[in-house]
CSV table of C-alpha atoms and ligand atoms in Angstrom, one decimal:
chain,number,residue,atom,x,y,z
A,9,UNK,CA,-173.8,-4.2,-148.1
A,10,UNK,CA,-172.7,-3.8,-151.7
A,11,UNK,CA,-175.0,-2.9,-154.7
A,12,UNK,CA,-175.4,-6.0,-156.8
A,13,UNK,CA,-174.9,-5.7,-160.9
A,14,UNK,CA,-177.2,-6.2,-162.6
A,15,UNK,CA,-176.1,-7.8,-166.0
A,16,UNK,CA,-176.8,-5.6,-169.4
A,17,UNK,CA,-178.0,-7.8,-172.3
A,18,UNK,CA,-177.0,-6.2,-175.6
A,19,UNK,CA,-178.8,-7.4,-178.4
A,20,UNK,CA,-177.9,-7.4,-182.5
A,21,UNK,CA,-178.0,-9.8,-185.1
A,22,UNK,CA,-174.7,-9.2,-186.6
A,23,UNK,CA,-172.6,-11.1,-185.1
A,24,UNK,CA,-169.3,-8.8,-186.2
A,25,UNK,CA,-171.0,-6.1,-184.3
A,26,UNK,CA,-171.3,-7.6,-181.1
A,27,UNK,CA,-167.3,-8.9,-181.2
A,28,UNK,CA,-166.3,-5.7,-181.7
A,29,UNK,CA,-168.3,-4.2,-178.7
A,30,UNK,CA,-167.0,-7.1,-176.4
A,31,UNK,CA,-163.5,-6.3,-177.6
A,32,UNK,CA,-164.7,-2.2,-176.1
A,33,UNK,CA,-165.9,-3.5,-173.6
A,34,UNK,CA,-163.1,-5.6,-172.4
A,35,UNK,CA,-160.5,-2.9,-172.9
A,36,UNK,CA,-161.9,-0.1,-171.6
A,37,UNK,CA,-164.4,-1.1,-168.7
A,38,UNK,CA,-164.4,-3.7,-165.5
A,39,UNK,CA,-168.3,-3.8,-166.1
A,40,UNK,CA,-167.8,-6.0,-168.7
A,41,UNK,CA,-168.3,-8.8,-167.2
A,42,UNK,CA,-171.9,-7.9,-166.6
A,43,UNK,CA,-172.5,-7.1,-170.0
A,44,UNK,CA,-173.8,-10.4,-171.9
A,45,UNK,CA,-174.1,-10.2,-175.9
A,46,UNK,CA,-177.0,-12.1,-177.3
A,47,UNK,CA,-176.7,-12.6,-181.5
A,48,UNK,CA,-180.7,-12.0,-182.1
A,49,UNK,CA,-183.4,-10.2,-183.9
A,50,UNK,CA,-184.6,-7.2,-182.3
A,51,UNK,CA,-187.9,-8.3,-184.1
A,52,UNK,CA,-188.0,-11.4,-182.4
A,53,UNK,CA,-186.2,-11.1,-179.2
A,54,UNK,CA,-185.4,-14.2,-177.6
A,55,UNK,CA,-185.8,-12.8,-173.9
A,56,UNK,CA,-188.4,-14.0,-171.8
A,57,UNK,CA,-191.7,-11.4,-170.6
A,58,UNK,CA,-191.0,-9.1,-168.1
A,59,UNK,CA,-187.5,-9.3,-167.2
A,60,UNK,CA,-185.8,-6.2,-168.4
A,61,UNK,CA,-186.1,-2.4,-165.9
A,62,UNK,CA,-184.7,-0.5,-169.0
A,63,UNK,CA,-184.1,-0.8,-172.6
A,64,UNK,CA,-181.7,1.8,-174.5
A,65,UNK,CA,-181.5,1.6,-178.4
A,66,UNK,CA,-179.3,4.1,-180.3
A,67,UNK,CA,-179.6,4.5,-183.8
A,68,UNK,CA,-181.1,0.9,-184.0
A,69,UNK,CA,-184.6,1.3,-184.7
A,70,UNK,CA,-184.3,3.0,-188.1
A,71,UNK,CA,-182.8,-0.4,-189.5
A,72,UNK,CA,-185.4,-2.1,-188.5
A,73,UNK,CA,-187.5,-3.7,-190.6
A,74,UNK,CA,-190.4,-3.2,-189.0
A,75,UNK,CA,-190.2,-1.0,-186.4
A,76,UNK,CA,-193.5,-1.6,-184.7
A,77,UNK,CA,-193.0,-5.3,-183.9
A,78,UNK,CA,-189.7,-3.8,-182.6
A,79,UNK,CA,-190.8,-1.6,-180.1
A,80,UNK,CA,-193.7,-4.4,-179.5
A,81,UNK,CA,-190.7,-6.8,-178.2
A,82,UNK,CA,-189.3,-4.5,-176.0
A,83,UNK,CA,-192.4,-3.9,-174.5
A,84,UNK,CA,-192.6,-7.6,-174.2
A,85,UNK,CA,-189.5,-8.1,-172.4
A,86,UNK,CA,-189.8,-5.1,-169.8
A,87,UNK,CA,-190.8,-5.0,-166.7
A,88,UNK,CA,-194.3,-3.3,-165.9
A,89,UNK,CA,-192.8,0.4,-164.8
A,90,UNK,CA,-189.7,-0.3,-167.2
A,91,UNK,CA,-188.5,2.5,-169.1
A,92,UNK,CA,-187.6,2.5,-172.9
A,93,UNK,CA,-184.9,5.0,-174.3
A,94,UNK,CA,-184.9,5.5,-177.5
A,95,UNK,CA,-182.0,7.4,-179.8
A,96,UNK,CA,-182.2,8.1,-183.7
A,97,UNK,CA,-181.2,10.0,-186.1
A,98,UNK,CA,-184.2,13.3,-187.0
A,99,UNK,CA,-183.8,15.9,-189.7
A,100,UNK,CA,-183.5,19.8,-188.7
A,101,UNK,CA,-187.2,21.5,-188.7
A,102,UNK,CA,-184.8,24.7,-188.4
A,103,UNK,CA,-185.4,26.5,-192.2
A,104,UNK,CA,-182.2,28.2,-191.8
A,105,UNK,CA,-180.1,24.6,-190.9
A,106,UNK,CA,-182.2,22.2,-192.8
A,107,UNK,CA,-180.7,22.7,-196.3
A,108,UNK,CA,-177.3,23.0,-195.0
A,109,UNK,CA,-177.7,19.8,-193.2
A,110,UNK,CA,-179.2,17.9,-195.9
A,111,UNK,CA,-176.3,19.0,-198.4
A,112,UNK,CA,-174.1,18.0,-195.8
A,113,UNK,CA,-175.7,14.3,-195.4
A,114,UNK,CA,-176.0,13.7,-198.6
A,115,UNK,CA,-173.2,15.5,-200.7
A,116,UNK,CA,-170.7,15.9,-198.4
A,117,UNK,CA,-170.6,13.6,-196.2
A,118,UNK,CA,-170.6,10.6,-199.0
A,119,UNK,CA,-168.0,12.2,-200.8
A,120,UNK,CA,-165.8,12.6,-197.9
A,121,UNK,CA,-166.2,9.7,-195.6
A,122,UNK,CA,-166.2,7.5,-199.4
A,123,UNK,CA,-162.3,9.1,-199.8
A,124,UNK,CA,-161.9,8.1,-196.1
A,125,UNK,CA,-163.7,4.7,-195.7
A,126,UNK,CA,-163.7,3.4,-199.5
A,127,UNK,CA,-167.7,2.7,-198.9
A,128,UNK,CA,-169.5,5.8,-200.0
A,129,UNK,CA,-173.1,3.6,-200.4
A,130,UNK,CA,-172.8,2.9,-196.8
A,131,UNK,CA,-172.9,6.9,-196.2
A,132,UNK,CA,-175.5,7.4,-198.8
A,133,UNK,CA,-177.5,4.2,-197.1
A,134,UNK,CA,-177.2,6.2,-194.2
A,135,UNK,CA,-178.6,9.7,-195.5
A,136,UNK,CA,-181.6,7.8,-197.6
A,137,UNK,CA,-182.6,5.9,-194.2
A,138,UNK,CA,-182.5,9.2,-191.9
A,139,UNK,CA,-184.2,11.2,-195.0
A,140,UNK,CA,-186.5,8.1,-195.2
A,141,UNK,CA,-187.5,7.4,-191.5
A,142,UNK,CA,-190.8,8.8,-189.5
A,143,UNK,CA,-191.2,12.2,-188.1
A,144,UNK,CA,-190.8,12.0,-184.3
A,145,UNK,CA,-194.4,12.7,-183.7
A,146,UNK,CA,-194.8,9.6,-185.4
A,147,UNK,CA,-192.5,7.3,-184.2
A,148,UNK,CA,-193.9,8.7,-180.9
A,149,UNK,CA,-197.4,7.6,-182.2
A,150,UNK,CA,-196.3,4.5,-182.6
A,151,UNK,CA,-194.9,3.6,-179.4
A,152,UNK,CA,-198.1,5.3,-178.3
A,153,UNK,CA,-200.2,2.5,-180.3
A,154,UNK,CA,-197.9,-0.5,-179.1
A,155,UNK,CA,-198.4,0.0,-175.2
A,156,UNK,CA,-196.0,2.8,-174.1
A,157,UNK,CA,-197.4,5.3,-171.8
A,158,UNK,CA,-196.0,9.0,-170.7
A,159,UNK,CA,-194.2,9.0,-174.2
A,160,UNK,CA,-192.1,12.1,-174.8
A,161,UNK,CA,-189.5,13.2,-177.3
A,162,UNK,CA,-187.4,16.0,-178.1
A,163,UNK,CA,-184.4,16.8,-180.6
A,164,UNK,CA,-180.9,17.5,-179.5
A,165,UNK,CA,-178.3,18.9,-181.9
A,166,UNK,CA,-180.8,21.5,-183.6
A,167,UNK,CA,-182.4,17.9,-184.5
A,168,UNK,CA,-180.0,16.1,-185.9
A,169,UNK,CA,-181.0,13.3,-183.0
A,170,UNK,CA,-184.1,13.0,-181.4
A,171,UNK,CA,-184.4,11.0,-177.9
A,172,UNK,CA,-187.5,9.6,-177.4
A,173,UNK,CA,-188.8,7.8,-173.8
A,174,UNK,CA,-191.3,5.8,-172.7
A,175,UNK,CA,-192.9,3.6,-170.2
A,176,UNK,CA,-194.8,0.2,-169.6
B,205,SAM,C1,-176.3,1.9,-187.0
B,205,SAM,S1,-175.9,0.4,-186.1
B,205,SAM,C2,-176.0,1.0,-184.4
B,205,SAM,C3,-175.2,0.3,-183.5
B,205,SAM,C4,-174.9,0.9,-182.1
B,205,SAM,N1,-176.2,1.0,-181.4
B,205,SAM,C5,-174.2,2.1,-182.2
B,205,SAM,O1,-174.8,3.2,-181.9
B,205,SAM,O2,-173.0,2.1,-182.6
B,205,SAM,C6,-177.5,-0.5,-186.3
B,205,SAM,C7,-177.4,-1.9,-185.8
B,205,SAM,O3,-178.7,-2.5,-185.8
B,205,SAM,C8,-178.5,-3.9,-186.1
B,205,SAM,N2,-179.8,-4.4,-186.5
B,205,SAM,C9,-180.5,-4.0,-187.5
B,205,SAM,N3,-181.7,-4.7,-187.6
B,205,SAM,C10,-181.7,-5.6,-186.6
B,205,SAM,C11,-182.5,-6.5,-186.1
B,205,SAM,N4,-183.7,-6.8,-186.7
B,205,SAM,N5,-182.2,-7.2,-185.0
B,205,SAM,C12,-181.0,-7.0,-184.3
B,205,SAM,N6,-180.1,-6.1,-184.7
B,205,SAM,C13,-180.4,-5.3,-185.8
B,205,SAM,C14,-177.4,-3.9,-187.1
B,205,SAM,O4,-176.8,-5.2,-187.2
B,205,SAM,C15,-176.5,-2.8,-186.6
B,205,SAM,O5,-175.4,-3.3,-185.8
């Protein structure tokens, strides 16, 4: 007997986002038709309890307002056993990369994808909300505090990115 799909909600509140990942979607994969786009607010997720195995959120949580009802609505909506994935942007402990990143974010990177794009404040939005967001020992504190259990984290890219996982 065949595996059955099961359907992948994906969840944003800008509408323009969500169109342009069903137009991905539709071009490039015939799993499409299992993903279903809900226009919501992460904040207030309009899901019922207990419904979801796994929750992935990639660079998502940093624009949230507030986090912490965030990551308390995905609790919300997983399963008990569900597993949460978490991936967003960190800043470089290393003392010999750290300053070269930083110039990077917030020098060149503005100047260069403002030539490119025409929107250097959305680059330097970017760099102020990574320079501005929680250590991961505290974002991992915080899923801690909401209900997660066997939290762990750890950087990729000389922690540039840090992926972060937990359970209900
Ligand atoms: C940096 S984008 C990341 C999008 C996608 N995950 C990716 O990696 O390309 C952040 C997204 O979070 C969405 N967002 C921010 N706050 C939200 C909220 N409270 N509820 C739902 N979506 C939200 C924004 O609309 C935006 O599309």
């Amino acid at each position: 007997m065949g595996k059955i799909a099961r359907p992948v909600v994906a969840v944003d509140f800008c509408y323009e986002m969500l169109r342009h990942g069903a137009i991905q979607w539709e071009n490039g994969s015939k799993k499409a038709k299992y993903i279903v786009p809900i226009c919501g607010d992460g904040e207030y997720l309009p899901l019922h309890d207990l419904k979801f195995q796994g929750i992935t959120i990639a660079f998502g949580v940093r624009n949230l307002s507030r986090p912490e009802q965030g990551l308390k609505e995905m609790l919300r909506v997983l399963k008990t056993g569900g597993k949460l994935a978490i991936l967003e942007f960190s800043r470089p402990k290393n003392p010999l990369f750290s300053p070269i990143y930083k110039l990077y974010l917030h020098k060149f990177l503005p100047f260069m994808a403002g030539i490119i794009s025409g929107d250097k404040e959305a680059y330097r939005y970017l760099a102020d909300s990574i320079q501005g967001f929680y250590e991961p020992e505290i974002l991992a504190a915080m899923m801690r505090d909401v209900g997660f259990r066997e939290v762990r984290y750890r950087p990729l890219t000389i922690g540039i990115v840090t992926l972060y996982t937990g359970r209900k």
